[in-house]
Tab-separated table of C-alpha atoms in Angstrom:
chain	number	residue	atom	x	y	z
A	1	MET	CA	109.445	98.393	104.819
A	2	LYS	CA	108.936	102.087	104.171
A	3	VAL	CA	105.751	103.462	105.777
A	4	CYS	CA	104.312	106.917	105.016
A	5	TYR	CA	101.453	108.533	106.936
A	6	PHE	CA	98.998	111.112	105.601
A	7	LYS	CA	96.507	113.233	107.518
A	8	GLU	CA	94.324	113.410	104.408
A	9	PHE	CA	94.289	112.071	100.869
A	10	PRO	CA	96.621	113.859	98.459
A	11	LYS	CA	94.807	115.960	95.854
A	12	PRO	CA	94.378	113.613	92.857
A	13	TYR	CA	94.201	116.408	90.286
A	14	LEU	CA	97.698	117.460	91.356
A	15	ILE	CA	99.174	113.948	91.309
A	16	TYR	CA	97.963	112.310	88.143
A	17	PRO	CA	99.166	114.888	85.576
A	18	ILE	CA	102.674	114.525	87.047
A	19	VAL	CA	102.451	110.731	86.977
A	20	LEU	CA	101.261	110.841	83.385
A	21	LYS	CA	104.017	113.210	82.319
A	22	ASN	CA	106.768	111.192	83.996
A	23	ASN	CA	105.506	107.921	82.565
A	24	PHE	CA	106.268	109.144	79.062
A	25	LYS	CA	109.899	108.936	80.187
A	26	ARG	CA	109.559	105.528	81.850
A	27	SER	CA	109.641	102.658	79.416
A	28	ASN	CA	110.907	99.734	81.487
A	29	ALA	CA	109.167	96.411	80.885
A	30	SER	CA	109.979	95.393	84.466
A	31	ILE	CA	110.007	97.197	87.791
A	32	GLU	CA	112.007	97.102	90.989
A	33	ASN	CA	110.613	95.579	94.149
A	34	LYS	CA	109.412	98.513	96.245
A	35	ASN	CA	108.245	97.367	99.659
A	36	VAL	CA	106.232	100.396	100.706
A	37	LYS	CA	103.014	101.162	102.595
A	38	TYR	CA	100.955	104.381	102.633
A	39	ILE	CA	98.431	105.099	105.388
A	40	VAL	CA	95.697	107.740	105.662
A	41	ASP	CA	94.645	107.827	109.288
A	42	ASN	CA	91.281	108.857	110.748
A	43	PHE	CA	89.437	110.344	107.798
A	44	TYR	CA	85.826	110.867	106.798
A	45	VAL	CA	84.734	110.483	103.208
A	46	ASP	CA	83.911	113.643	101.253
A	47	PRO	CA	80.066	113.699	101.149
A	48	LYS	CA	79.860	115.683	97.890
A	49	ASN	CA	82.304	113.378	96.138
A	50	LEU	CA	80.461	110.332	97.466
A	51	VAL	CA	77.091	111.603	96.193
A	52	ALA	CA	78.565	112.322	92.746
A	53	TYR	CA	80.172	108.874	92.658
A	54	LYS	CA	76.941	107.095	93.601
A	55	LYS	CA	74.962	108.963	90.966
A	56	LEU	CA	77.426	108.206	88.176
A	57	CYS	CA	77.766	104.531	89.093
A	58	GLY	CA	74.065	103.898	89.657
A	59	PHE	CA	73.991	103.429	93.446
A	60	GLU	CA	71.091	104.639	95.545
A	61	ASN	CA	71.857	107.796	97.471
A	62	GLY	CA	71.457	106.374	100.989
A	63	LYS	CA	73.628	106.598	104.103
A	64	SER	CA	75.854	103.638	103.232
A	65	ILE	CA	79.106	103.755	101.274
A	66	PRO	CA	79.616	101.273	98.403
A	67	ALA	CA	82.689	99.210	99.251
A	68	VAL	CA	84.103	99.790	95.778
A	69	TYR	CA	84.230	103.547	96.533
A	70	PHE	CA	87.211	102.873	98.803
A	71	SER	CA	88.995	101.246	95.874
A	72	MET	CA	88.686	104.559	94.060
A	73	LEU	CA	90.199	106.340	97.077
A	74	SER	CA	92.992	103.780	97.178
A	75	GLU	CA	94.016	104.750	93.657
A	76	ILE	CA	94.863	108.207	94.942
A	77	LEU	CA	97.450	106.618	97.235
A	78	GLN	CA	98.621	104.307	94.452
A	79	ASN	CA	99.329	107.248	92.156
A	80	GLN	CA	101.124	109.046	94.975
A	81	MET	CA	103.309	105.959	95.399
A	82	VAL	CA	104.148	105.836	91.698
A	83	GLU	CA	105.428	109.398	91.866
A	84	ASN	CA	107.082	109.477	95.308
A	85	GLU	CA	108.747	106.068	95.069
A	86	LYS	CA	109.724	106.415	91.385
A	87	ILE	CA	107.975	103.177	90.464
A	88	SER	CA	109.013	102.934	86.846
A	89	PHE	CA	106.696	101.720	84.091
A	90	SER	CA	105.154	103.088	80.930
A	91	ILE	CA	101.471	103.858	81.316
A	92	LYS	CA	100.913	102.635	77.749
A	93	ASP	CA	102.072	99.156	78.788
A	94	LEU	CA	100.049	99.020	82.004
A	95	LEU	CA	96.964	96.826	82.295
A	96	HIS	CA	94.658	96.315	85.277
A	97	ILE	CA	93.831	92.611	85.039
A	98	SER	CA	91.914	91.778	88.212
A	99	HIS	CA	90.425	93.112	91.407
A	100	LYS	CA	89.118	91.286	94.443
A	101	MET	CA	87.372	92.794	97.416
A	102	LYS	CA	86.008	91.536	100.730
A	103	GLN	CA	83.512	93.624	102.665
A	104	ARG	CA	83.238	92.497	106.275
A	105	ASP	CA	80.643	94.939	107.613
A	106	SER	CA	78.358	97.820	106.692
A	107	LEU	CA	80.069	101.063	105.680
A	108	PHE	CA	78.526	104.409	106.589
A	109	ALA	CA	79.440	107.978	105.727
A	110	ASN	CA	79.434	109.181	109.334
A	111	GLN	CA	82.175	106.714	110.352
A	112	ARG	CA	85.857	107.559	110.693
A	113	TYR	CA	88.173	105.325	108.650
A	114	THR	CA	91.846	104.436	108.286
A	115	MET	CA	93.130	103.215	104.936
A	116	THR	CA	96.374	101.323	104.326
A	117	CYS	CA	97.668	100.733	100.803
A	118	GLN	CA	100.689	98.513	100.169
A	119	PHE	CA	102.640	97.900	96.975
A	120	SER	CA	104.137	94.452	96.348
A	121	LEU	CA	105.904	92.927	93.364
A	122	LEU	CA	104.490	89.575	92.230
A	123	SER	CA	106.877	88.965	89.321
A	124	GLN	CA	109.196	90.933	87.067
A	125	ASN	CA	106.242	92.484	85.256
A	126	GLN	CA	103.312	91.968	87.628
A	127	PHE	CA	102.473	93.786	90.845
A	128	VAL	CA	99.647	94.214	93.346
A	129	TYR	CA	98.204	96.994	95.473
A	130	LYS	CA	96.667	95.659	98.684
A	131	THR	CA	94.217	97.914	100.495
A	132	LEU	CA	92.956	97.569	104.055
A	133	VAL	CA	90.185	99.758	105.488
A	134	GLN	CA	89.526	99.903	109.233
A	135	SER	CA	86.983	101.649	111.427
A	136	ASP	CA	87.073	101.766	115.231
A	137	GLY	CA	90.030	99.401	115.162
A	138	LYS	CA	88.116	96.775	113.185
A	139	THR	CA	88.867	95.692	109.621
A	140	VAL	CA	85.798	96.378	107.501
A	141	LEU	CA	87.203	96.005	103.982
A	142	GLU	CA	90.103	94.352	102.147
A	143	SER	CA	90.929	94.550	98.446
A	144	GLU	CA	93.660	93.707	95.929
A	145	SER	CA	94.309	95.140	92.480
A	146	ILE	CA	96.706	93.272	90.192
A	147	TYR	CA	98.448	94.982	87.290
A	148	ILE	CA	100.694	93.686	84.543
A	149	ILE	CA	103.138	95.614	82.358
A	150	GLY	CA	104.782	94.785	79.066
A	151	TYR	CA	101.994	92.281	78.446
A	152	LYS	CA	100.951	90.357	75.362
A	153	LYS	CA	97.253	89.970	74.592
A	154	GLN	CA	97.456	86.192	74.414
A	155	GLU	CA	98.813	86.114	77.975
A	156	ILE	CA	95.742	87.812	79.446
A	157	SER	CA	93.351	84.958	78.676
A	158	GLN	CA	95.630	82.587	80.589
A	159	LEU	CA	95.532	84.592	83.802
A	160	ASP	CA	93.435	83.129	86.617
A	161	ILE	CA	91.840	84.947	89.539
A	162	GLY	CA	90.855	81.837	91.420
A	163	ASN	CA	87.726	80.740	89.588
A	164	ASN	CA	88.356	78.321	86.712
A	165	ALA	CA	84.600	77.827	86.287
A	166	PHE	CA	84.287	81.108	84.369
A	167	ASP	CA	85.133	79.462	81.046
A	168	ARG	CA	83.229	76.227	81.711
A	169	VAL	CA	79.853	77.603	82.738
A	170	ILE	CA	78.422	80.688	81.047
A	171	PRO	CA	75.846	82.716	83.005
A	172	LYS	CA	72.719	83.117	80.872
A	173	LYS	CA	70.269	84.995	83.069
A	174	LEU	CA	70.006	88.598	81.856
A	175	ILE	CA	69.258	90.759	84.897
A	176	ARG	CA	70.377	94.267	83.869
A	177	GLN	CA	71.153	96.230	80.747
A	178	TRP	CA	72.115	99.841	80.370
A	179	TYR	CA	73.404	102.377	77.877
A	180	VAL	CA	76.805	103.923	78.583
A	181	PRO	CA	77.219	107.376	76.971
A	182	LYS	CA	80.499	108.650	75.602
A	183	ASN	CA	81.146	111.126	78.421
A	184	VAL	CA	81.044	108.590	81.300
A	185	GLY	CA	84.825	108.089	81.207
A	186	ARG	CA	85.410	111.821	81.438
A	187	LYS	CA	82.922	112.216	84.304
A	188	TYR	CA	84.475	109.344	86.258
A	189	ALA	CA	87.907	110.900	85.723
A	190	GLN	CA	86.650	114.156	87.234
A	191	ILE	CA	85.237	112.386	90.288
A	192	SER	CA	88.152	109.988	90.863
A	193	GLY	CA	91.021	112.236	89.756
A	194	VAL	CA	92.407	109.437	87.529
A	195	ILE	CA	92.667	111.470	84.320
A	196	HIS	CA	93.905	108.933	81.771
A	197	PRO	CA	93.974	110.311	78.173
A	198	ALA	CA	91.805	107.400	76.997
A	199	TYR	CA	88.943	108.724	79.135
A	200	LEU	CA	88.984	112.287	77.820
A	201	HIS	CA	88.846	112.460	74.005
A	202	SER	CA	88.771	110.133	71.009
A	203	TRP	CA	92.050	111.481	69.625
A	204	SER	CA	93.904	111.075	72.924
A	205	ALA	CA	92.450	107.568	73.356
A	206	LYS	CA	93.751	106.564	69.917
A	207	ALA	CA	97.169	108.021	70.765
A	208	PHE	CA	97.293	105.534	73.650
A	209	GLY	CA	96.287	102.538	71.567
A	210	TYR	CA	92.506	102.523	72.115
A	211	SER	CA	90.061	102.442	69.207
A	212	GLU	CA	87.629	104.800	70.979
A	213	MET	CA	87.194	106.617	74.277
A	214	THR	CA	86.881	104.267	77.222
A	215	VAL	CA	86.090	104.386	80.934
A	216	HIS	CA	87.990	103.220	83.987
A	217	ASP	CA	87.352	99.505	84.577
A	218	MET	CA	86.525	100.213	88.226
A	219	TRP	CA	83.553	102.298	87.085
A	220	LEU	CA	82.305	99.219	85.253
A	221	LYS	CA	82.764	97.074	88.359
A	222	ALA	CA	80.900	99.661	90.420
A	223	ARG	CA	78.080	99.707	87.854
A	224	VAL	CA	77.765	95.921	88.170
A	225	LEU	CA	77.611	96.083	91.976
A	226	ALA	CA	75.002	98.836	91.809
A	227	GLY	CA	72.804	96.456	89.827
A	228	LEU	CA	72.963	93.649	92.404
A	229	ASP	CA	71.405	93.160	95.827
A	230	LEU	CA	74.313	92.699	98.217
A	231	PRO	CA	74.435	92.018	101.969
A	232	LYS	CA	76.745	93.780	104.387
A	233	SER	CA	79.323	90.975	104.119
A	234	TYR	CA	80.507	89.481	100.817
A	235	GLU	CA	83.510	88.792	98.598
A	236	ILE	CA	83.788	89.633	94.916
A	237	TYR	CA	86.423	88.417	92.453
A	238	THR	CA	86.647	90.226	89.124
A	239	GLN	CA	88.724	89.786	85.994
A	240	PHE	CA	88.863	92.561	83.411
A	241	LYS	CA	88.810	91.059	79.929
A	242	LYS	CA	88.786	93.975	77.478
A	243	PRO	CA	88.476	97.790	77.644
A	244	LEU	CA	85.009	99.172	77.007
A	245	SER	CA	84.677	101.409	73.941
A	246	LEU	CA	82.203	104.275	74.356
A	247	PRO	CA	79.359	104.740	73.717
A	248	SER	CA	78.055	101.232	74.320
A	249	SER	CA	75.026	99.206	75.383
A	250	LEU	CA	75.871	96.622	78.050
A	251	GLN	CA	74.194	93.527	79.427
A	252	LEU	CA	74.755	91.951	82.844
A	253	PHE	CA	74.265	88.178	83.065
A	254	THR	CA	74.357	86.011	86.190
A	255	LEU	CA	74.372	82.337	87.044
A	256	ASP	CA	73.105	81.398	90.508
A	257	LYS	CA	74.940	78.187	91.385
A	258	SER	CA	73.756	78.373	94.988
A	259	THR	CA	72.476	80.887	97.496
A	260	GLU	CA	76.090	81.668	98.464
A	261	VAL	CA	77.797	82.061	95.059
A	262	THR	CA	76.789	84.100	92.027
A	263	GLU	CA	78.852	84.186	88.843
A	264	PHE	CA	78.407	87.049	86.404
A	265	TYR	CA	79.730	88.669	83.302
A	266	VAL	CA	79.177	91.886	81.360
A	267	LYS	CA	79.133	91.987	77.590
A	268	ASP	CA	78.593	94.512	74.822
A	269	GLU	CA	75.084	93.940	73.479
A	270	ALA	CA	75.969	94.694	69.844
A	271	LYS	CA	79.445	93.171	69.590
A	272	GLY	CA	79.036	90.323	72.075
A	273	THR	CA	82.407	91.197	73.626
A	274	GLN	CA	82.948	90.213	77.267
A	275	HIS	CA	84.393	93.030	79.340
A	276	VAL	CA	84.172	91.741	82.914
A	277	VAL	CA	83.715	88.298	84.464
A	278	GLY	CA	83.498	87.547	88.141
A	279	LYS	CA	81.901	85.798	91.064
A	280	ILE	CA	80.330	86.957	94.306
A	281	ILE	CA	80.478	84.909	97.489
A	282	ILE	CA	77.984	85.729	100.213
A	283	ASN	CA	79.443	85.390	103.707
A	284	ALA	CA	77.090	84.157	106.395
């Protein structure tokens, strides 16, 4: 396995434009198996970036770090991998289908962290980024993001993230609703450094196959987590159903099956379209 070490995170605004440009040339419907791991050792989070992230996603501006913030940082390493390792796929054919995350302990801004991100091929057109976050030699967070390329829409509904109950039991308790303005995608792109054309302008979104401007699906997941009361230890499994067109009014529904498990989904209030479904498991 190839292992690369970094003293700090690469600058995302330098990486992503190159990735985007090169992906216009990459049109493979399958990718090679690249067994590679990137590690950023002994870092502190950027306090200004963290404050901006919390504000945009709806988190309270306290001393703790939302676990999903580290998933945003992991994408910086993922994009660096795509460029350095020549991982070949067309960005137009790429879809983020699921994300799972396990927080083992509280996360604070004054702690020093080490992040490991590993790329693995699951099938000819499906791959995963696994992220591990440690502090003081202890694992505090684990996450996995699964992507598919060269997909067909009918295939997405058949994908399973480990919770078949999503389609059998529909959460009906409305606990949050919020309006998402058109510029949220652009603002999240500025904070995260993931500057996809679909987040920037209507014309560039349409050029990439979207009906309107959209926002990164991990912003939507973060917005859901900001609306829930979570302990210091939990697991969350999320499936992304359909991109969110902006502007939009969203509703968050939950179903409390027990004190340990909460299922949820997010839908467009006007259209009734489901955008995210998931479940949260509280760890004792």
